PDB file of C-alpha atoms and ligand atoms in Angstrom:
ATOM      1  CA  MET S  43      -0.335   0.488   0.206  1.00 79.00           C
ATOM      2  CA  LEU S  44       0.880   3.619  -0.181  1.00 78.00           C
ATOM      3  CA  THR S  45       1.749   5.786   2.306  1.00 87.00           C
ATOM      4  CA  LYS S  46       0.750  10.107   1.768  1.00 94.00           C
ATOM      5  CA  ILE S  47       3.853  11.164   3.751  1.00 96.00           C
ATOM      6  CA  ASN S  48       2.573  14.268   5.716  1.00 96.00           C
ATOM      7  CA  LYS S  49       5.324  16.069   6.888  1.00 97.00           C
ATOM      8  CA  ILE S  50       4.145  18.169   9.695  1.00 97.00           C
ATOM      9  CA  GLN S  51       5.020  21.001  12.556  1.00 98.00           C
ATOM     10  CA  ALA S  52       3.126  19.319  16.208  1.00 97.00           C
ATOM     11  CA  LYS S  53       1.728  20.912  18.637  1.00 96.00           C
ATOM     12  CA  SER S  54       3.033  18.532  21.136  1.00 94.00           C
ATOM     13  CA  VAL S  55       4.709  14.750  21.519  1.00 97.00           C
ATOM     14  CA  LEU S  56       5.069  14.249  24.833  1.00 97.00           C
ATOM     15  CA  THR S  57       1.306  13.002  26.617  1.00 96.00           C
ATOM     16  CA  LYS S  58      -0.432  11.678  29.282  1.00 96.00           C
ATOM     17  CA  SER S  59      -0.808   8.274  28.656  1.00 92.00           C
ATOM     18  CA  GLY S  60      -4.644   5.607  29.679  1.00 84.00           C
ATOM     19  CA  LEU S  61      -2.348   2.522  28.768  1.00 84.00           C
ATOM     20  CA  PRO S  62      -1.356   0.668  31.581  1.00 80.00           C
ATOM     21  CA  GLY S  63       2.404   0.459  33.099  1.00 82.00           C
ATOM     22  CA  SER S  64       2.615   4.077  31.421  1.00 90.00           C
ATOM     23  CA  ASP S  65       3.097   7.380  32.332  1.00 96.00           C
ATOM     24  CA  TYR S  66       4.263   8.910  29.546  1.00 97.00           C
ATOM     25  CA  VAL S  67       3.707   8.508  25.502  1.00 97.00           C
ATOM     26  CA  VAL S  68       5.843   9.880  22.191  1.00 98.00           C
ATOM     27  CA  ASN S  69       4.243   9.673  18.644  1.00 97.00           C
ATOM     28  CA  PRO S  70       6.825  11.148  17.028  1.00 98.00           C
ATOM     29  CA  TYR S  71       4.623  10.144  14.382  1.00 96.00           C
ATOM     30  CA  ASN S  72       0.847   9.319  13.292  1.00 94.00           C
ATOM     31  CA  GLY S  73      -0.790   6.573  11.484  1.00 94.00           C
ATOM     32  CA  CYS S  74       1.109   4.034  11.084  1.00 95.00           C
ATOM     33  CA  GLN S  75       2.358   2.069   7.332  1.00 95.00           C
ATOM     34  CA  PHE S  76       2.562  -1.148   8.889  1.00 96.00           C
ATOM     35  CA  ALA S  77      -2.283  -1.609   8.670  1.00 95.00           C
ATOM     36  CA  CYS S  78      -2.495  -4.416  11.126  1.00 96.00           C
ATOM     37  CA  MET S  79      -5.859  -5.431  10.585  1.00 96.00           C
ATOM     38  CA  TYR S  80      -6.722  -5.751  14.162  1.00 95.00           C
ATOM     39  CA  CYS S  81      -5.043  -2.190  15.220  1.00 93.00           C
ATOM     40  CA  TYR S  82      -7.241  -0.803  17.052  1.00 86.00           C
ATOM     41  CA  ALA S  83      -5.124   2.459  17.333  1.00 86.00           C
ATOM     42  CA  ALA S  84      -6.993   3.511  14.004  1.00 83.00           C
ATOM     43  CA  GLN S  85      -9.357   4.685  15.651  1.00 80.00           C
ATOM     44  CA  ILE S  86      -7.260   7.284  17.444  1.00 74.00           C
ATOM     45  CA  ALA S  87      -5.111   8.113  14.955  1.00 63.00           C
ATOM     46  CA  ARG S  88      -7.825   8.858  12.069  1.00 66.00           C
ATOM     47  CA  TRP S  89      -9.902  11.015  13.233  1.00 76.00           C
ATOM     48  CA  LYS S  90      -7.648  14.024  12.034  1.00 83.00           C
ATOM     49  CA  HIS S  91      -7.825  11.518   8.881  1.00 89.00           C
ATOM     50  CA  PRO S  92     -11.675  10.836   7.984  1.00 86.00           C
ATOM     51  CA  GLY S  93     -12.862   8.598   5.103  1.00 86.00           C
ATOM     52  CA  GLU S  94      -8.660   8.078   4.319  1.00 90.00           C
ATOM     53  CA  GLU S  95      -7.424   3.679   4.346  1.00 89.00           C
ATOM     54  CA  TRP S  96      -5.609   3.392   7.380  1.00 91.00           C
ATOM     55  CA  GLY S  97      -1.451   2.454   6.874  1.00 93.00           C
ATOM     56  CA  SER S  98      -2.393   4.946   3.649  1.00 93.00           C
ATOM     57  CA  PHE S  99      -0.758   8.146   5.218  1.00 94.00           C
ATOM     58  CA  LEU S 100       1.517   8.743   8.127  1.00 95.00           C
ATOM     59  CA  ASP S 101       2.028  12.496   9.580  1.00 95.00           C
ATOM     60  CA  VAL S 102       5.587  13.096  10.210  1.00 97.00           C
ATOM     61  CA  LYS S 103       6.407  15.259  13.171  1.00 98.00           C
ATOM     62  CA  LEU S 104       9.570  17.074  12.269  1.00 98.00           C
ATOM     63  CA  ASN S 105       9.649  19.110  14.836  1.00 98.00           C
ATOM     64  CA  ALA S 106       9.156  16.360  17.554  1.00 98.00           C
ATOM     65  CA  PRO S 107      12.495  16.040  19.134  1.00 98.00           C
ATOM     66  CA  GLU S 108      12.399  20.107  19.690  1.00 98.00           C
ATOM     67  CA  LEU S 109       8.954  19.847  21.218  1.00 98.00           C
ATOM     68  CA  LEU S 110      10.160  16.818  23.806  1.00 98.00           C
ATOM     69  CA  LYS S 111      13.135  18.304  24.585  1.00 98.00           C
ATOM     70  CA  ALA S 112      11.300  22.084  25.642  1.00 98.00           C
ATOM     71  CA  GLU S 113       8.387  19.717  27.287  1.00 98.00           C
ATOM     72  CA  LEU S 114      10.677  17.177  29.495  1.00 98.00           C
ATOM     73  CA  GLU S 115      12.250  20.790  31.080  1.00 98.00           C
ATOM     74  CA  LYS S 116       8.807  22.169  31.821  1.00 98.00           C
ATOM     75  CA  LEU S 117       7.700  18.691  33.416  1.00 98.00           C
ATOM     76  CA  GLU S 118      11.046  18.559  35.474  1.00 98.00           C
ATOM     77  CA  LYS S 119      10.254  22.455  36.216  1.00 98.00           C
ATOM     78  CA  LYS S 120       6.743  21.084  37.739  1.00 97.00           C
ATOM     79  CA  PHE S 121       7.729  17.741  39.611  1.00 96.00           C
ATOM     80  CA  LYS S 122      11.319  19.162  40.531  1.00 97.00           C
ATOM     81  CA  SER S 123      12.844  15.665  38.697  1.00 98.00           C
ATOM     82  CA  LYS S 124      13.683  13.584  36.014  1.00 98.00           C
ATOM     83  CA  ASN S 125      11.484  10.969  36.345  1.00 98.00           C
ATOM     84  CA  PHE S 126       8.128  11.096  35.746  1.00 96.00           C
ATOM     85  CA  GLY S 127       7.274   7.649  35.140  1.00 96.00           C
ATOM     86  CA  THR S 128       7.675   5.247  32.423  1.00 96.00           C
ATOM     87  CA  ILE S 129       7.133   7.444  29.445  1.00 97.00           C
ATOM     88  CA  PHE S 130       6.433   4.741  26.461  1.00 96.00           C
ATOM     89  CA  PHE S 131       7.023   4.664  22.572  1.00 97.00           C
ATOM     90  CA  SER S 132       4.625   4.482  20.950  1.00 95.00           C
ATOM     91  CA  SER S 133       1.451   4.840  21.243  1.00 92.00           C
ATOM     92  CA  VAL S 134      -0.741   5.745  17.921  1.00 92.00           C
ATOM     93  CA  THR S 135       1.768   4.897  15.439  1.00 95.00           C
ATOM     94  CA  ASP S 136       4.862   1.902  15.319  1.00 97.00           C
ATOM     95  CA  PRO S 137       8.093   4.411  16.118  1.00 98.00           C
ATOM     96  CA  TYR S 138       9.811   2.274  13.547  1.00 98.00           C
ATOM     97  CA  THR S 139       7.783   1.894  10.709  1.00 95.00           C
ATOM     98  CA  GLY S 140      10.113   2.532   7.322  1.00 94.00           C
ATOM     99  CA  MET S 141      10.254   6.529   7.339  1.00 96.00           C
ATOM    100  CA  GLU S 142      11.842   6.074  10.318  1.00 98.00           C
ATOM    101  CA  ALA S 143      15.304   5.310   8.632  1.00 97.00           C
ATOM    102  CA  LYS S 144      14.656   8.404   6.745  1.00 97.00           C
ATOM    103  CA  TYR S 145      13.862  10.649   9.559  1.00 98.00           C
ATOM    104  CA  GLN S 146      15.413   9.214  11.941  1.00 98.00           C
ATOM    105  CA  LEU S 147      12.473  11.110  14.475  1.00 98.00           C
ATOM    106  CA  THR S 148      12.694   8.326  16.835  1.00 98.00           C
ATOM    107  CA  ARG S 149      15.959   7.839  16.979  1.00 98.00           C
ATOM    108  CA  LYS S 150      16.197  11.500  17.993  1.00 98.00           C
ATOM    109  CA  CYS S 151      13.537  11.715  20.534  1.00 98.00           C
ATOM    110  CA  LEU S 152      15.990   8.763  22.107  1.00 98.00           C
ATOM    111  CA  GLU S 153      18.559  10.930  22.257  1.00 98.00           C
ATOM    112  CA  VAL S 154      17.057  14.203  23.561  1.00 98.00           C
ATOM    113  CA  LEU S 155      16.356  11.472  26.415  1.00 98.00           C
ATOM    114  CA  ALA S 156      19.804  10.327  26.215  1.00 98.00           C
ATOM    115  CA  ASP S 157      21.245  13.893  26.946  1.00 98.00           C
ATOM    116  CA  PHE S 158      18.460  15.384  29.203  1.00 98.00           C
ATOM    117  CA  GLY S 159      19.337  12.368  31.532  1.00 98.00           C
ATOM    118  CA  TYR S 160      16.272  10.782  32.197  1.00 98.00           C
ATOM    119  CA  GLU S 161      15.817   8.930  35.283  1.00 98.00           C
ATOM    120  CA  GLY S 162      12.732   6.806  35.009  1.00 97.00           C
ATOM    121  CA  GLU S 163      11.622   4.192  32.601  1.00 97.00           C
ATOM    122  CA  ILE S 164      11.737   4.429  28.281  1.00 97.00           C
ATOM    123  CA  SER S 165       9.792   1.587  27.387  1.00 96.00           C
ATOM    124  CA  VAL S 166       9.369   1.228  23.171  1.00 97.00           C
ATOM    125  CA  GLN S 167       7.469  -2.028  21.272  1.00 97.00           C
ATOM    126  CA  THR S 168       7.693  -2.817  17.514  1.00 98.00           C
ATOM    127  CA  LYS S 169       7.599  -5.122  15.458  1.00 98.00           C
ATOM    128  CA  SER S 170      10.611  -3.729  13.270  1.00 98.00           C
ATOM    129  CA  GLY S 171      13.756  -4.632  13.056  1.00 98.00           C
ATOM    130  CA  LEU S 172      14.559  -1.434  11.800  1.00 98.00           C
ATOM    131  CA  ILE S 173      15.889  -0.548  16.203  1.00 98.00           C
ATOM    132  CA  THR S 174      18.559  -2.483  16.570  1.00 98.00           C
ATOM    133  CA  LYS S 175      19.365   0.635  14.300  1.00 97.00           C
ATOM    134  CA  ASP S 176      19.404   2.294  17.527  1.00 98.00           C
ATOM    135  CA  ILE S 177      21.674   0.125  20.262  1.00 98.00           C
ATOM    136  CA  ASN S 178      23.825   2.985  20.172  1.00 98.00           C
ATOM    137  CA  VAL S 179      21.264   4.610  22.104  1.00 98.00           C
ATOM    138  CA  PHE S 180      19.694   2.562  24.267  1.00 98.00           C
ATOM    139  CA  LYS S 181      23.168   2.136  26.060  1.00 98.00           C
ATOM    140  CA  ARG S 182      22.651   5.651  27.459  1.00 98.00           C
ATOM    141  CA  LEU S 183      19.408   5.335  28.805  1.00 98.00           C
ATOM    142  CA  LYS S 184      19.969   4.356  32.427  1.00 97.00           C
ATOM    143  CA  LYS S 185      16.587   2.454  31.974  1.00 97.00           C
ATOM    144  CA  VAL S 186      15.624   0.979  29.221  1.00 97.00           C
ATOM    145  CA  LEU S 187      13.109  -1.753  27.785  1.00 95.00           C
ATOM    146  CA  VAL S 188      12.241  -3.092  24.466  1.00 97.00           C
ATOM    147  CA  GLY S 189       8.956  -5.072  23.709  1.00 96.00           C
ATOM    148  CA  PHE S 190       8.645  -6.924  20.494  1.00 97.00           C
ATOM    149  CA  THR S 191       5.100  -8.133  19.094  1.00 97.00           C
ATOM    150  CA  VAL S 192       5.550 -11.422  18.022  1.00 97.00           C
ATOM    151  CA  THR S 193       1.044 -12.808  17.796  1.00 96.00           C
ATOM    152  CA  THR S 194       2.888 -15.647  15.665  1.00 97.00           C
ATOM    153  CA  LEU S 195       5.716 -17.609  13.990  1.00 97.00           C
ATOM    154  CA  ASP S 196       4.516 -18.314  10.872  1.00 96.00           C
ATOM    155  CA  ASP S 197       5.591 -15.453   9.132  1.00 96.00           C
ATOM    156  CA  LYS S 198       2.574 -16.229   6.439  1.00 96.00           C
ATOM    157  CA  VAL S 199       0.322 -15.763   9.525  1.00 96.00           C
ATOM    158  CA  SER S 200       1.793 -12.178   9.922  1.00 96.00           C
ATOM    159  CA  ARG S 201       2.292 -11.119   7.105  1.00 96.00           C
ATOM    160  CA  PHE S 202      -1.978 -11.915   6.139  1.00 96.00           C
ATOM    161  CA  LEU S 203      -2.700  -9.693   9.233  1.00 97.00           C
ATOM    162  CA  GLU S 204       0.253  -7.584   9.937  1.00 97.00           C
ATOM    163  CA  VAL S 205       0.122  -6.552   7.004  1.00 96.00           C
ATOM    164  CA  GLU S 206       2.894  -3.897   5.862  1.00 96.00           C
ATOM    165  CA  ALA S 207       4.658  -4.952   8.821  1.00 97.00           C
ATOM    166  CA  PRO S 208       8.217  -6.814   8.951  1.00 97.00           C
ATOM    167  CA  PRO S 209       7.663 -10.759   8.932  1.00 96.00           C
ATOM    168  CA  VAL S 210       7.686 -12.177  12.979  1.00 96.00           C
ATOM    169  CA  SER S 211      11.641 -13.818  11.837  1.00 96.00           C
ATOM    170  CA  VAL S 212      12.834 -10.821  11.633  1.00 97.00           C
ATOM    171  CA  ARG S 213      11.490  -9.695  14.129  1.00 97.00           C
ATOM    172  CA  ILE S 214      13.222 -12.528  16.701  1.00 97.00           C
ATOM    173  CA  GLU S 215      16.243 -11.918  14.728  1.00 98.00           C
ATOM    174  CA  ALA S 216      15.964  -7.583  16.082  1.00 98.00           C
ATOM    175  CA  ILE S 217      15.042  -9.522  19.820  1.00 98.00           C
ATOM    176  CA  LYS S 218      18.374 -11.705  20.064  1.00 98.00           C
ATOM    177  CA  LYS S 219      20.596  -9.123  18.752  1.00 98.00           C
ATOM    178  CA  LEU S 220      19.150  -6.586  21.203  1.00 98.00           C
ATOM    179  CA  ASN S 221      19.606  -9.349  24.251  1.00 97.00           C
ATOM    180  CA  GLU S 222      22.209  -9.794  22.930  1.00 97.00           C
ATOM    181  CA  ASN S 223      23.549  -6.329  23.763  1.00 98.00           C
ATOM    182  CA  GLY S 224      22.487  -6.452  27.117  1.00 97.00           C
ATOM    183  CA  ILE S 225      18.605  -4.455  26.436  1.00 97.00           C
ATOM    184  CA  SER S 226      16.240  -5.741  28.114  1.00 94.00           C
ATOM    185  CA  THR S 227      13.643  -7.309  26.003  1.00 95.00           C
ATOM    186  CA  TYR S 228       9.511  -8.364  26.795  1.00 94.00           C
ATOM    187  CA  ALA S 229       7.456  -9.945  24.110  1.00 96.00           C
ATOM    188  CA  PHE S 230       3.538  -8.493  23.262  1.00 94.00           C
ATOM    189  CA  ILE S 231       1.995 -11.860  22.687  1.00 94.00           C
ATOM    190  CA  GLY S 232      -1.135  -9.437  21.684  1.00 92.00           C
ATOM    191  CA  PRO S 233      -3.230  -9.957  20.224  1.00 93.00           C
ATOM    192  CA  VAL S 234      -3.234 -13.841  21.121  1.00 93.00           C
ATOM    193  CA  LEU S 235      -4.703 -14.926  17.219  1.00 95.00           C
ATOM    194  CA  PRO S 236      -8.289 -16.454  17.267  1.00 94.00           C
ATOM    195  CA  TYR S 237      -7.738 -19.584  14.842  1.00 93.00           C
ATOM    196  CA  PHE S 238      -3.776 -19.022  14.444  1.00 94.00           C
ATOM    197  CA  ILE S 239      -2.625 -19.604  17.968  1.00 88.00           C
ATOM    198  CA  LYS S 240      -5.386 -20.716  19.947  1.00 79.00           C
ATOM    199  CA  SER S 241      -3.563 -24.016  20.433  1.00 89.00           C
ATOM    200  CA  LYS S 242      -2.052 -25.360  23.198  1.00 94.00           C
ATOM    201  CA  ASN S 243       0.793 -26.893  21.283  1.00 96.00           C
ATOM    202  CA  LYS S 244       1.179 -23.321  19.637  1.00 96.00           C
ATOM    203  CA  ILE S 245       1.292 -21.531  22.241  1.00 96.00           C
ATOM    204  CA  ASN S 246       4.546 -23.755  23.403  1.00 97.00           C
ATOM    205  CA  LYS S 247       6.234 -23.227  20.258  1.00 97.00           C
ATOM    206  CA  LEU S 248       6.387 -19.315  20.654  1.00 97.00           C
ATOM    207  CA  LEU S 249       7.351 -19.089  24.032  1.00 97.00           C
ATOM    208  CA  ASP S 250       9.882 -21.873  23.627  1.00 97.00           C
ATOM    209  CA  GLU S 251      11.373 -19.506  20.608  1.00 97.00           C
ATOM    210  CA  LEU S 252      11.150 -16.699  22.135  1.00 97.00           C
ATOM    211  CA  GLN S 253      12.709 -17.967  25.282  1.00 97.00           C
ATOM    212  CA  LYS S 254      14.973 -19.131  23.076  1.00 97.00           C
ATOM    213  CA  ALA S 255      15.838 -15.585  22.042  1.00 97.00           C
ATOM    214  CA  GLY S 256      16.411 -13.852  25.078  1.00 96.00           C
ATOM    215  CA  VAL S 257      12.569 -13.084  26.095  1.00 95.00           C
ATOM    216  CA  LYS S 258      12.528 -12.907  29.555  1.00 92.00           C
ATOM    217  CA  GLU S 259       8.926 -11.632  30.522  1.00 93.00           C
ATOM    218  CA  VAL S 260       6.413 -12.370  27.866  1.00 94.00           C
ATOM    219  CA  TRP S 261       2.606 -10.604  27.852  1.00 91.00           C
ATOM    220  CA  PHE S 262      -0.601 -11.248  26.896  1.00 90.00           C
ATOM    221  CA  GLU S 263      -3.086  -9.792  25.487  1.00 89.00           C
ATOM    222  CA  HIS S 264      -6.852 -10.692  23.809  1.00 88.00           C
ATOM    223  CA  ILE S 265      -7.935  -9.227  20.691  1.00 89.00           C
ATOM    224  CA  HIS S 266     -10.133  -5.951  21.055  1.00 83.00           C
ATOM    225  CA  LEU S 267     -13.360  -6.150  19.257  1.00 86.00           C
ATOM    226  CA  ASN S 268     -14.530  -2.799  19.231  1.00 85.00           C
ATOM    227  CA  SER S 269     -17.204  -1.902  16.852  1.00 86.00           C
ATOM    228  CA  ALA S 270     -14.521  -0.623  14.731  1.00 84.00           C
ATOM    229  CA  VAL S 271     -12.105  -3.330  15.207  1.00 88.00           C
ATOM    230  CA  LYS S 272     -14.698  -5.793  14.108  1.00 91.00           C
ATOM    231  CA  ALA S 273     -15.936  -2.963  11.045  1.00 90.00           C
ATOM    232  CA  ARG S 274     -12.682  -3.477   9.275  1.00 92.00           C
ATOM    233  CA  LEU S 275     -11.058  -6.972  10.509  1.00 95.00           C
ATOM    234  CA  PHE S 276     -14.305  -8.893   9.153  1.00 96.00           C
ATOM    235  CA  ASN S 277     -14.759  -6.983   6.029  1.00 95.00           C
ATOM    236  CA  TYR S 278     -11.728  -8.599   5.604  1.00 96.00           C
ATOM    237  CA  LEU S 279     -11.693 -11.916   6.963  1.00 96.00           C
ATOM    238  CA  LYS S 280     -14.710 -12.323   5.133  1.00 94.00           C
ATOM    239  CA  SER S 281     -13.476 -11.583   1.194  1.00 93.00           C
ATOM    240  CA  GLU S 282     -10.549 -13.682   2.640  1.00 92.00           C
ATOM    241  CA  ASN S 283     -11.382 -17.103   4.615  1.00 91.00           C
ATOM    242  CA  LEU S 284     -15.018 -17.281   5.961  1.00 95.00           C
ATOM    243  CA  LYS S 285     -13.616 -20.414   8.575  1.00 94.00           C
ATOM    244  CA  ILE S 286     -10.545 -17.614  10.207  1.00 95.00           C
ATOM    245  CA  LEU S 287     -14.221 -14.895  10.406  1.00 96.00           C
ATOM    246  CA  GLU S 288     -16.115 -17.435  12.248  1.00 95.00           C
ATOM    247  CA  GLU S 289     -13.401 -18.740  14.562  1.00 94.00           C
ATOM    248  CA  PHE S 290     -12.410 -14.664  15.209  1.00 95.00           C
ATOM    249  CA  GLU S 291     -16.543 -14.382  15.779  1.00 94.00           C
ATOM    250  CA  ARG S 292     -16.730 -16.732  18.278  1.00 93.00           C
ATOM    251  CA  SER S 293     -13.867 -14.980  20.231  1.00 92.00           C
ATOM    252  CA  ASP S 294     -16.016 -12.209  21.458  1.00 86.00           C
ATOM    253  CA  ASN S 295     -17.084 -13.632  23.988  1.00 88.00           C
ATOM    254  CA  ALA S 296     -16.052 -13.701  28.282  1.00 87.00           C
ATOM    255  CA  GLU S 297     -15.783 -18.078  27.937  1.00 91.00           C
ATOM    256  CA  TYR S 298     -13.901 -17.767  24.890  1.00 91.00           C
ATOM    257  CA  ARG S 299     -11.936 -15.798  26.822  1.00 88.00           C
ATOM    258  CA  GLU S 300     -11.411 -17.650  29.507  1.00 88.00           C
ATOM    259  CA  ASP S 301     -11.205 -20.915  28.211  1.00 90.00           C
ATOM    260  CA  LEU S 302      -8.076 -19.219  26.209  1.00 90.00           C
ATOM    261  CA  GLU S 303      -6.286 -17.849  29.669  1.00 88.00           C
ATOM    262  CA  LYS S 304      -5.826 -21.507  31.211  1.00 90.00           C
ATOM    263  CA  VAL S 305      -4.652 -22.097  28.215  1.00 92.00           C
ATOM    264  CA  ILE S 306      -2.306 -19.477  28.277  1.00 91.00           C
ATOM    265  CA  TYR S 307      -1.380 -20.241  31.795  1.00 89.00           C
ATOM    266  CA  GLU S 308      -0.715 -24.409  31.397  1.00 92.00           C
ATOM    267  CA  CYS S 309       1.470 -23.041  29.222  1.00 94.00           C
ATOM    268  CA  LEU S 310       3.393 -20.934  31.040  1.00 92.00           C
ATOM    269  CA  GLU S 311       3.472 -22.954  34.128  1.00 92.00           C
ATOM    270  CA  GLY S 312       6.847 -24.599  35.415  1.00 93.00           C
ATOM    271  CA  ARG S 313       8.731 -21.692  32.431  1.00 93.00           C
ATOM    272  CA  LYS S 314      10.674 -19.066  33.968  1.00 88.00           C
ATOM    273  CA  LEU S 315       8.753 -16.346  32.411  1.00 91.00           C
ATOM    274  CA  LYS S 316       7.995 -12.696  33.884  1.00 88.00           C
ATOM    275  CA  LEU S 317       4.644 -11.891  33.182  1.00 86.00           C
ATOM    276  CA  GLY S 318       4.252  -8.549  32.060  1.00 78.00           C
ATOM    277  CA  LEU S 319       1.238  -6.147  34.029  1.00 58.00           C
ATOM    278  CA  GLY S 320      -1.199  -4.686  32.274  1.00 47.00           C
ATOM    279  CA  LYS S 321      -4.850  -5.420  30.938  1.00 40.00           C
ATOM    280  CA  ILE S 322      -3.497  -8.505  29.653  1.00 47.00           C
ATOM    281  CA  LEU S 323      -5.694 -10.656  30.989  1.00 50.00           C
ATOM    282  CA  TYR S 324      -9.324 -10.565  32.414  1.00 46.00           C
ATOM    283  CA  HIS S 325     -10.087 -13.413  34.675  1.00 44.00           C
ATOM    284  CA  LYS S 326      -9.409 -12.208  38.333  1.00 42.00           C
ATOM    285  CA  ASP S 327      -8.740 -15.847  39.270  1.00 44.00           C
ATOM    286  CA  LEU S 328      -6.686 -16.690  36.885  1.00 46.00           C
ATOM    287  CA  SER S 329      -4.485 -13.335  36.821  1.00 48.00           C
ATOM    288  CA  LYS S 330      -4.136 -12.769  40.879  1.00 49.00           C
ATOM    289  CA  LYS S 331      -2.290 -17.164  40.447  1.00 50.00           C
ATOM    290  CA  LYS S 332       1.512 -17.152  40.035  1.00 48.00           C
ATOM    291  CA  ILE S 333       3.235 -18.955  38.222  1.00 45.00           C
TER     292      ILE S 333
HETATM  293  S1  LIG F  45       2.467  -1.902  13.835  1.00 59.17           S
HETATM  294 FE1  LIG F  45       0.944  -1.884  15.474  1.00 59.17          FE
HETATM  295  S2  LIG F  45       0.799   0.889  15.640  1.00 59.17           S
HETATM  296 FE2  LIG F  45       0.877   0.037  13.190  1.00 59.17          FE
HETATM  297  S3  LIG F  45      -0.756  -1.035  12.339  1.00 59.17           S
HETATM  298 FE3  LIG F  45       0.125  -2.377  13.833  1.00 59.17          FE
HETATM  299  S4  LIG F  45      -1.160  -2.416  15.320  1.00 59.17           S
HETATM  300 FE4  LIG F  45      -1.436  -0.833  14.601  1.00 59.17          FE
END
């Protein structure tokens, strides 16, 4: 898909976060070239682009590094500290889409945080191996955690649903490289894909590969099937494969989620894996369970 690039001067780049596990978010871009079919950011980012297809636009905030510097200085005065909690990259884009190779805005924002001497955690989540270009900047940050979204081990499945994102095999290689360089990584298994990854066998294989790549922490998240996600995703599945569509439709209830969580917890048992915090699992009894 061709992406229309809009170079803009933004009004802000660091905003309060409503996401679990983070206090602020940095979005150097708005929109995402990866065009995942299950993306819930699509509805948040698209209000500035009514009628435009998700994946077909990317706002490039050319002034993001300068803005971030000014916003950090303002917050430092307010909190009298260089730590205002966890800063997360990003909520309405992937910080390492192809255009990052050209504009380097994520890199420059990370450099601003390093120069500022930010003392809180910086958390960066991506689907792109491009992130490894910034290992030298990560090494300059005081606390950094890098997350990779990995929803399957099958490149064909990632191409089918994460249409323009780098294949999962590339992501696994990038996880290895980051761990070899001493950067802590986690895997975000979200959404746990109905039809493709529900079985114990598949979840176990996925966890095995992630652990081999050096991952010590995993996050799980159910698929968010709100009306906007459903409209886009179900239309796509309807045109591609009705069997898959039916399984996705079946996944939209508490019983399905509870069954899936039981399978996930069985797979986690005995592994030396930390289960990440957040909204990940909904079943109250299971989410209190110790692994
Ligand atoms: S990479 Fe993330 S932000 Fe980009 S389309 Fe996929 S889910 Fe959405």
